Amino acid sequence: MPGTILFDLFHTLLDGADAERDRVVARMGEIVGVEPTALVLAYHVTWRDRLVRWSAEETVRLLARRLGGDPSPEQVARAAALRLELASWLLNSAPASTLVALDGLRAAGWRLGLVSNATAEVAEAWPSSGLSRRFDVAVFSCVAGVAKPEPGIYQAAAAALGVAPQRCVFVGDGADGELAGAAAVGAAVVRTAEFVDRSSVWAGPVVGSLAELSGLLGEMPVGRGVLQRGASAA
Ligand SMILES: [Mg+2]
């Protein structure tokens, strides 16, 4: 019987677009008057803070000041707007095959939740994306104040769906230790290699694309914990 699936977002439902992110941050550096490559590096090294603490505007203001800049509120707002634009673009870049797979799962009776390590502008752009209406619940680290692989973010999504984490399947590419984190709260785990193949972090069940998920789930005794024994390969 269908149950509940929790999905990761980036590199699971759509491409992570890492190069495009760097390009946008470099352009933001020009806007706020700091060395673009230095700002890109500053974004990379502060990812944990950006996931759970800072808004888009706080981030660019704080990092620009750390790099010796003194951007005006108008410069900060213009730079932050580029991040929101990027987030909107990313969220609307899911392949048609992803949308078809999600629609098929919903039609089969599965309830779908999103559990994403994401910065503030992604949560802001989410409601107007085509993906959002395919999900019953979305939990973003920047809103929840907790990021994968911490138990709280999975538990928040499961609670919002009215189920125990042990009754959920978690599907993700495996970044940030998210598969081990999901297994730790008792979820069954499926790794996806559609956008990036992190076979080194998880030795359990894997799909090559979301189109394969329905077939795999049909073979899984979901909720009885069998797949959660998929061991970490790390
Ligand atoms: Mg991911």
PDB file of C-alpha atoms and ligand atoms in Angstrom:
ATOM      1  CA  MET A   1       0.000   0.000   0.000  1.00  0.00           C
ATOM      2  CA  PRO A   2       1.417   3.419  -0.878  1.00  0.00           C
ATOM      3  CA  GLY A   3       2.712   5.498   2.000  1.00  0.00           C
ATOM      4  CA  THR A   4       4.901   8.547   2.345  1.00  0.00           C
ATOM      5  CA  ILE A   5       8.010   9.526   0.411  1.00  0.00           C
ATOM      6  CA  LEU A   6      10.369  12.288   1.515  1.00  0.00           C
ATOM      7  CA  PHE A   7      12.508  13.720  -1.271  1.00  0.00           C
ATOM      8  CA  ASP A   8      15.693  15.714  -1.279  1.00  0.00           C
ATOM      9  CA  LEU A   9      15.614  18.616  -3.773  1.00  0.00           C
ATOM     10  CA  PHE A  10      18.949  19.454  -5.388  1.00  0.00           C
ATOM     11  CA  HIS A  11      20.560  16.669  -7.427  1.00  0.00           C
ATOM     12  CA  THR A  12      17.464  14.573  -6.736  1.00  0.00           C
ATOM     13  CA  LEU A  13      14.518  16.339  -8.380  1.00  0.00           C
ATOM     14  CA  LEU A  14      16.644  18.683 -10.470  1.00  0.00           C
ATOM     15  CA  ASP A  15      20.237  19.557 -11.261  1.00  0.00           C
ATOM     16  CA  GLY A  16      22.181  21.393  -8.560  1.00  0.00           C
ATOM     17  CA  ALA A  17      23.545  23.882 -11.143  1.00  0.00           C
ATOM     18  CA  ASP A  18      26.693  24.526  -9.123  1.00  0.00           C
ATOM     19  CA  ALA A  19      28.467  26.440 -11.902  1.00  0.00           C
ATOM     20  CA  GLU A  20      25.463  28.691 -12.412  1.00  0.00           C
ATOM     21  CA  ARG A  21      25.355  29.443  -8.680  1.00  0.00           C
ATOM     22  CA  ASP A  22      29.013  30.522  -8.734  1.00  0.00           C
ATOM     23  CA  ARG A  23      28.413  32.683 -11.793  1.00  0.00           C
ATOM     24  CA  VAL A  24      25.528  34.466 -10.067  1.00  0.00           C
ATOM     25  CA  VAL A  25      27.505  35.037  -6.859  1.00  0.00           C
ATOM     26  CA  ALA A  26      30.403  36.475  -8.883  1.00  0.00           C
ATOM     27  CA  ARG A  27      27.977  38.925 -10.493  1.00  0.00           C
ATOM     28  CA  MET A  28      26.701  39.784  -6.999  1.00  0.00           C
ATOM     29  CA  GLY A  29      30.299  40.573  -6.014  1.00  0.00           C
ATOM     30  CA  GLU A  30      30.469  43.128  -8.814  1.00  0.00           C
ATOM     31  CA  ILE A  31      27.208  44.684  -7.602  1.00  0.00           C
ATOM     32  CA  VAL A  32      28.345  45.044  -3.987  1.00  0.00           C
ATOM     33  CA  GLY A  33      31.871  46.108  -4.897  1.00  0.00           C
ATOM     34  CA  VAL A  34      34.010  43.207  -3.738  1.00  0.00           C
ATOM     35  CA  GLU A  35      36.300  40.790  -5.571  1.00  0.00           C
ATOM     36  CA  PRO A  36      33.904  38.343  -7.299  1.00  0.00           C
ATOM     37  CA  THR A  37      36.058  35.239  -6.848  1.00  0.00           C
ATOM     38  CA  ALA A  38      36.553  36.066  -3.160  1.00  0.00           C
ATOM     39  CA  LEU A  39      32.791  36.330  -2.688  1.00  0.00           C
ATOM     40  CA  VAL A  40      32.268  32.973  -4.424  1.00  0.00           C
ATOM     41  CA  LEU A  41      34.767  31.392  -2.027  1.00  0.00           C
ATOM     42  CA  ALA A  42      33.100  33.100   0.940  1.00  0.00           C
ATOM     43  CA  TYR A  43      29.749  31.629  -0.119  1.00  0.00           C
ATOM     44  CA  HIS A  44      31.272  28.172  -0.330  1.00  0.00           C
ATOM     45  CA  VAL A  45      32.872  28.243   3.110  1.00  0.00           C
ATOM     46  CA  THR A  46      29.760  29.615   4.854  1.00  0.00           C
ATOM     47  CA  TRP A  47      27.284  27.091   3.448  1.00  0.00           C
ATOM     48  CA  ARG A  48      26.288  25.703   6.824  1.00  0.00           C
ATOM     49  CA  ASP A  49      25.389  29.142   8.150  1.00  0.00           C
ATOM     50  CA  ARG A  50      23.520  29.992   4.974  1.00  0.00           C
ATOM     51  CA  LEU A  51      21.454  26.805   5.239  1.00  0.00           C
ATOM     52  CA  VAL A  52      20.062  27.472   8.681  1.00  0.00           C
ATOM     53  CA  ARG A  53      20.678  31.074   9.717  1.00  0.00           C
ATOM     54  CA  TRP A  54      21.020  33.872   7.203  1.00  0.00           C
ATOM     55  CA  SER A  55      18.619  35.472   4.729  1.00  0.00           C
ATOM     56  CA  ALA A  56      19.845  36.230   1.204  1.00  0.00           C
ATOM     57  CA  GLU A  57      20.325  39.908   2.088  1.00  0.00           C
ATOM     58  CA  GLU A  58      22.057  39.174   5.400  1.00  0.00           C
ATOM     59  CA  THR A  59      24.407  36.809   3.621  1.00  0.00           C
ATOM     60  CA  VAL A  60      25.592  39.173   0.927  1.00  0.00           C
ATOM     61  CA  ARG A  61      25.841  42.137   3.328  1.00  0.00           C
ATOM     62  CA  LEU A  62      27.822  40.189   5.892  1.00  0.00           C
ATOM     63  CA  LEU A  63      30.151  38.478   3.436  1.00  0.00           C
ATOM     64  CA  ALA A  64      30.792  41.693   1.497  1.00  0.00           C
ATOM     65  CA  ARG A  65      31.770  43.432   4.760  1.00  0.00           C
ATOM     66  CA  ARG A  66      34.048  40.544   5.691  1.00  0.00           C
ATOM     67  CA  LEU A  67      35.797  41.119   2.370  1.00  0.00           C
ATOM     68  CA  GLY A  68      36.274  44.834   3.071  1.00  0.00           C
ATOM     69  CA  GLY A  69      33.239  46.114   1.170  1.00  0.00           C
ATOM     70  CA  ASP A  70      30.606  48.551   2.431  1.00  0.00           C
ATOM     71  CA  PRO A  71      27.593  48.001   0.182  1.00  0.00           C
ATOM     72  CA  SER A  72      24.578  50.285   0.319  1.00  0.00           C
ATOM     73  CA  PRO A  73      21.151  48.826   1.126  1.00  0.00           C
ATOM     74  CA  GLU A  74      20.260  49.264  -2.542  1.00  0.00           C
ATOM     75  CA  GLN A  75      23.328  47.278  -3.670  1.00  0.00           C
ATOM     76  CA  VAL A  76      22.524  44.531  -1.161  1.00  0.00           C
ATOM     77  CA  ALA A  77      18.924  44.356  -2.345  1.00  0.00           C
ATOM     78  CA  ARG A  78      19.956  44.192  -6.007  1.00  0.00           C
ATOM     79  CA  ALA A  79      22.489  41.434  -5.316  1.00  0.00           C
ATOM     80  CA  ALA A  80      20.048  39.418  -3.195  1.00  0.00           C
ATOM     81  CA  ALA A  81      17.430  39.705  -5.925  1.00  0.00           C
ATOM     82  CA  LEU A  82      19.789  37.837  -8.252  1.00  0.00           C
ATOM     83  CA  ARG A  83      19.821  34.898  -5.802  1.00  0.00           C
ATOM     84  CA  LEU A  84      16.018  34.851  -5.722  1.00  0.00           C
ATOM     85  CA  GLU A  85      15.936  34.950  -9.513  1.00  0.00           C
ATOM     86  CA  LEU A  86      18.376  32.031  -9.611  1.00  0.00           C
ATOM     87  CA  ALA A  87      16.277  30.050  -7.134  1.00  0.00           C
ATOM     88  CA  SER A  88      13.130  30.593  -9.191  1.00  0.00           C
ATOM     89  CA  TRP A  89      14.933  29.499 -12.322  1.00  0.00           C
ATOM     90  CA  LEU A  90      16.360  26.401 -10.617  1.00  0.00           C
ATOM     91  CA  LEU A  91      13.019  25.332  -9.183  1.00  0.00           C
ATOM     92  CA  ASN A  92      11.454  25.530 -12.611  1.00  0.00           C
ATOM     93  CA  SER A  93      14.260  23.527 -14.232  1.00  0.00           C
ATOM     94  CA  ALA A  94      13.109  20.077 -13.085  1.00  0.00           C
ATOM     95  CA  PRO A  95      13.100  17.670 -16.031  1.00  0.00           C
ATOM     96  CA  ALA A  96       9.717  16.710 -17.448  1.00  0.00           C
ATOM     97  CA  SER A  97      10.531  13.121 -16.474  1.00  0.00           C
ATOM     98  CA  THR A  98      10.744  14.199 -12.816  1.00  0.00           C
ATOM     99  CA  LEU A  99       7.339  15.854 -12.952  1.00  0.00           C
ATOM    100  CA  VAL A 100       5.823  12.822 -14.668  1.00  0.00           C
ATOM    101  CA  ALA A 101       7.298  10.509 -12.021  1.00  0.00           C
ATOM    102  CA  LEU A 102       5.984  12.667  -9.160  1.00  0.00           C
ATOM    103  CA  ASP A 103       2.539  12.865 -10.758  1.00  0.00           C
ATOM    104  CA  GLY A 104       2.532   9.091 -11.173  1.00  0.00           C
ATOM    105  CA  LEU A 105       3.414   8.516  -7.529  1.00  0.00           C
ATOM    106  CA  ARG A 106       0.690  10.908  -6.385  1.00  0.00           C
ATOM    107  CA  ALA A 107      -1.840   9.250  -8.670  1.00  0.00           C
ATOM    108  CA  ALA A 108      -0.869   5.900  -7.139  1.00  0.00           C
ATOM    109  CA  GLY A 109      -1.666   7.286  -3.693  1.00  0.00           C
ATOM    110  CA  TRP A 110       1.761   8.194  -2.315  1.00  0.00           C
ATOM    111  CA  ARG A 111       2.016  11.316  -0.173  1.00  0.00           C
ATOM    112  CA  LEU A 112       5.069  13.390  -0.956  1.00  0.00           C
ATOM    113  CA  GLY A 113       7.217  15.566   1.272  1.00  0.00           C
ATOM    114  CA  LEU A 114      10.290  17.651   0.519  1.00  0.00           C
ATOM    115  CA  VAL A 115      13.234  17.776   2.940  1.00  0.00           C
ATOM    116  CA  SER A 116      15.776  20.223   1.601  1.00  0.00           C
ATOM    117  CA  ASN A 117      18.989  21.771   2.813  1.00  0.00           C
ATOM    118  CA  ALA A 118      18.368  25.106   1.158  1.00  0.00           C
ATOM    119  CA  THR A 119      19.008  28.784   1.668  1.00  0.00           C
ATOM    120  CA  ALA A 120      16.318  31.394   2.259  1.00  0.00           C
ATOM    121  CA  GLU A 121      15.661  32.394  -1.327  1.00  0.00           C
ATOM    122  CA  VAL A 122      14.839  28.790  -2.312  1.00  0.00           C
ATOM    123  CA  ALA A 123      12.123  28.617   0.334  1.00  0.00           C
ATOM    124  CA  GLU A 124      10.865  31.993  -0.843  1.00  0.00           C
ATOM    125  CA  ALA A 125      10.690  30.879  -4.491  1.00  0.00           C
ATOM    126  CA  TRP A 126       9.201  27.450  -3.723  1.00  0.00           C
ATOM    127  CA  PRO A 127       5.457  28.288  -3.514  1.00  0.00           C
ATOM    128  CA  SER A 128       5.369  29.695  -7.048  1.00  0.00           C
ATOM    129  CA  SER A 129       7.222  26.740  -8.593  1.00  0.00           C
ATOM    130  CA  GLY A 130       5.580  23.962 -10.526  1.00  0.00           C
ATOM    131  CA  LEU A 131       7.161  21.450  -8.156  1.00  0.00           C
ATOM    132  CA  SER A 132       5.477  22.842  -5.053  1.00  0.00           C
ATOM    133  CA  ARG A 133       1.945  21.823  -5.988  1.00  0.00           C
ATOM    134  CA  ARG A 134       3.124  18.219  -6.294  1.00  0.00           C
ATOM    135  CA  PHE A 135       4.133  18.093  -2.622  1.00  0.00           C
ATOM    136  CA  ASP A 136       1.963  17.834   0.470  1.00  0.00           C
ATOM    137  CA  VAL A 137       4.678  19.322   2.679  1.00  0.00           C
ATOM    138  CA  ALA A 138       8.019  21.065   2.185  1.00  0.00           C
ATOM    139  CA  VAL A 139      10.560  21.544   4.978  1.00  0.00           C
ATOM    140  CA  PHE A 140      13.543  23.757   4.247  1.00  0.00           C
ATOM    141  CA  SER A 141      16.543  23.900   6.559  1.00  0.00           C
ATOM    142  CA  CYS A 142      16.559  27.700   6.459  1.00  0.00           C
ATOM    143  CA  VAL A 143      13.011  27.772   7.837  1.00  0.00           C
ATOM    144  CA  ALA A 144      13.287  24.812  10.218  1.00  0.00           C
ATOM    145  CA  GLY A 145      16.620  26.031  11.613  1.00  0.00           C
ATOM    146  CA  VAL A 146      18.023  22.537  11.319  1.00  0.00           C
ATOM    147  CA  ALA A 147      19.714  20.815   8.368  1.00  0.00           C
ATOM    148  CA  LYS A 148      20.236  17.245   7.203  1.00  0.00           C
ATOM    149  CA  PRO A 149      21.599  14.947   8.522  1.00  0.00           C
ATOM    150  CA  GLU A 150      20.166  16.169  11.868  1.00  0.00           C
ATOM    151  CA  PRO A 151      17.128  14.102  12.912  1.00  0.00           C
ATOM    152  CA  GLY A 152      14.937  17.153  13.473  1.00  0.00           C
ATOM    153  CA  ILE A 153      14.471  18.049   9.833  1.00  0.00           C
ATOM    154  CA  TYR A 154      13.234  14.576   8.840  1.00  0.00           C
ATOM    155  CA  GLN A 155      11.055  14.416  11.941  1.00  0.00           C
ATOM    156  CA  ALA A 156       9.532  17.813  11.127  1.00  0.00           C
ATOM    157  CA  ALA A 157       8.496  16.636   7.665  1.00  0.00           C
ATOM    158  CA  ALA A 158       7.095  13.353   8.922  1.00  0.00           C
ATOM    159  CA  ALA A 159       5.188  15.118  11.703  1.00  0.00           C
ATOM    160  CA  ALA A 160       3.711  17.594   9.220  1.00  0.00           C
ATOM    161  CA  LEU A 161       2.473  14.610   7.220  1.00  0.00           C
ATOM    162  CA  GLY A 162       1.117  12.921  10.333  1.00  0.00           C
ATOM    163  CA  VAL A 163       3.313   9.830  10.067  1.00  0.00           C
ATOM    164  CA  ALA A 164       6.282   8.418  11.945  1.00  0.00           C
ATOM    165  CA  PRO A 165       9.657   8.691  10.159  1.00  0.00           C
ATOM    166  CA  GLN A 166       9.800   4.895  10.294  1.00  0.00           C
ATOM    167  CA  ARG A 167       6.840   4.829   7.896  1.00  0.00           C
ATOM    168  CA  CYS A 168       8.609   7.020   5.305  1.00  0.00           C
ATOM    169  CA  VAL A 169      10.901   6.347   2.386  1.00  0.00           C
ATOM    170  CA  PHE A 170      13.638   8.950   1.903  1.00  0.00           C
ATOM    171  CA  VAL A 171      15.008   9.503  -1.613  1.00  0.00           C
ATOM    172  CA  GLY A 172      18.134  11.570  -2.199  1.00  0.00           C
ATOM    173  CA  ASP A 173      21.483  11.786  -3.972  1.00  0.00           C
ATOM    174  CA  GLY A 174      23.340  11.450  -0.672  1.00  0.00           C
ATOM    175  CA  ALA A 175      24.937  14.873  -0.143  1.00  0.00           C
ATOM    176  CA  ASP A 176      25.457  16.145   3.421  1.00  0.00           C
ATOM    177  CA  GLY A 177      25.140  12.649   4.898  1.00  0.00           C
ATOM    178  CA  GLU A 178      21.400  12.786   4.247  1.00  0.00           C
ATOM    179  CA  LEU A 179      20.947   9.057   3.563  1.00  0.00           C
ATOM    180  CA  ALA A 180      22.575   7.944   6.800  1.00  0.00           C
ATOM    181  CA  GLY A 181      20.609  10.684   8.565  1.00  0.00           C
ATOM    182  CA  ALA A 182      17.345   9.380   7.140  1.00  0.00           C
ATOM    183  CA  ALA A 183      18.218   5.806   8.097  1.00  0.00           C
ATOM    184  CA  ALA A 184      19.066   6.994  11.619  1.00  0.00           C
ATOM    185  CA  VAL A 185      15.470   8.173  12.148  1.00  0.00           C
ATOM    186  CA  GLY A 186      14.191   4.863  10.826  1.00  0.00           C
ATOM    187  CA  ALA A 187      13.222   5.771   7.267  1.00  0.00           C
ATOM    188  CA  ALA A 188      13.756   3.362   4.402  1.00  0.00           C
ATOM    189  CA  VAL A 189      16.362   4.851   2.055  1.00  0.00           C
ATOM    190  CA  VAL A 190      16.744   4.976  -1.721  1.00  0.00           C
ATOM    191  CA  ARG A 191      19.677   6.732  -3.366  1.00  0.00           C
ATOM    192  CA  THR A 192      19.229   8.387  -6.756  1.00  0.00           C
ATOM    193  CA  ALA A 193      22.129   8.611  -9.212  1.00  0.00           C
ATOM    194  CA  GLU A 194      20.228  10.608 -11.827  1.00  0.00           C
ATOM    195  CA  PHE A 195      22.242  13.817 -11.478  1.00  0.00           C
ATOM    196  CA  VAL A 196      25.296  12.732  -9.496  1.00  0.00           C
ATOM    197  CA  ASP A 197      26.478   9.265  -8.540  1.00  0.00           C
ATOM    198  CA  ARG A 198      27.570   9.204  -4.891  1.00  0.00           C
ATOM    199  CA  SER A 199      27.916   5.443  -4.732  1.00  0.00           C
ATOM    200  CA  SER A 200      30.763   5.878  -2.243  1.00  0.00           C
ATOM    201  CA  VAL A 201      28.413   7.204   0.452  1.00  0.00           C
ATOM    202  CA  TRP A 202      25.631   4.627   0.345  1.00  0.00           C
ATOM    203  CA  ALA A 203      25.581   0.946  -0.441  1.00  0.00           C
ATOM    204  CA  GLY A 204      21.799   0.479  -0.344  1.00  0.00           C
ATOM    205  CA  PRO A 205      19.151   0.503  -3.094  1.00  0.00           C
ATOM    206  CA  VAL A 206      19.676   2.971  -5.933  1.00  0.00           C
ATOM    207  CA  VAL A 207      17.680   4.245  -8.917  1.00  0.00           C
ATOM    208  CA  GLY A 208      19.144   5.718 -12.107  1.00  0.00           C
ATOM    209  CA  SER A 209      16.199   8.100 -12.432  1.00  0.00           C
ATOM    210  CA  LEU A 210      12.966   8.868 -10.596  1.00  0.00           C
ATOM    211  CA  ALA A 211      11.110   6.994 -13.302  1.00  0.00           C
ATOM    212  CA  GLU A 212      12.519   3.796 -11.774  1.00  0.00           C
ATOM    213  CA  LEU A 213      11.315   4.653  -8.284  1.00  0.00           C
ATOM    214  CA  SER A 214       7.774   3.388  -8.624  1.00  0.00           C
ATOM    215  CA  GLY A 215       8.990  -0.047  -9.671  1.00  0.00           C
ATOM    216  CA  LEU A 216      11.490  -0.246  -6.832  1.00  0.00           C
ATOM    217  CA  LEU A 217       8.927   0.858  -4.244  1.00  0.00           C
ATOM    218  CA  GLY A 218       6.638  -1.895  -5.428  1.00  0.00           C
ATOM    219  CA  GLU A 219       9.273  -4.386  -4.303  1.00  0.00           C
ATOM    220  CA  MET A 220       9.934  -2.680  -0.960  1.00  0.00           C
ATOM    221  CA  PRO A 221       8.270  -3.692   2.275  1.00  0.00           C
ATOM    222  CA  VAL A 222       8.044   0.012   3.077  1.00  0.00           C
ATOM    223  CA  GLY A 223       7.690   0.846   6.703  1.00  0.00           C
ATOM    224  CA  ARG A 224       8.929  -2.476   7.943  1.00  0.00           C
ATOM    225  CA  GLY A 225      12.463  -1.186   7.997  1.00  0.00           C
ATOM    226  CA  VAL A 226      14.031  -3.653   5.600  1.00  0.00           C
ATOM    227  CA  LEU A 227      15.775  -1.068   3.404  1.00  0.00           C
ATOM    228  CA  GLN A 228      17.048   0.972   6.292  1.00  0.00           C
ATOM    229  CA  ARG A 229      19.673  -1.680   6.751  1.00  0.00           C
ATOM    230  CA  GLY A 230      21.303  -0.428   3.534  1.00  0.00           C
ATOM    231  CA  ALA A 231      24.678   0.267   5.064  1.00  0.00           C
ATOM    232  CA  SER A 232      26.718   3.392   4.771  1.00  0.00           C
ATOM    233  CA  ALA A 233      29.711   2.729   2.554  1.00  0.00           C
ATOM    234  CA  ALA A 234      31.684   5.600   4.062  1.00  0.00           C
TER     235      ALA A 234
HETATM  236 MG    MG B   1      20.885  16.719  -2.902  1.00  0.00          MG
END
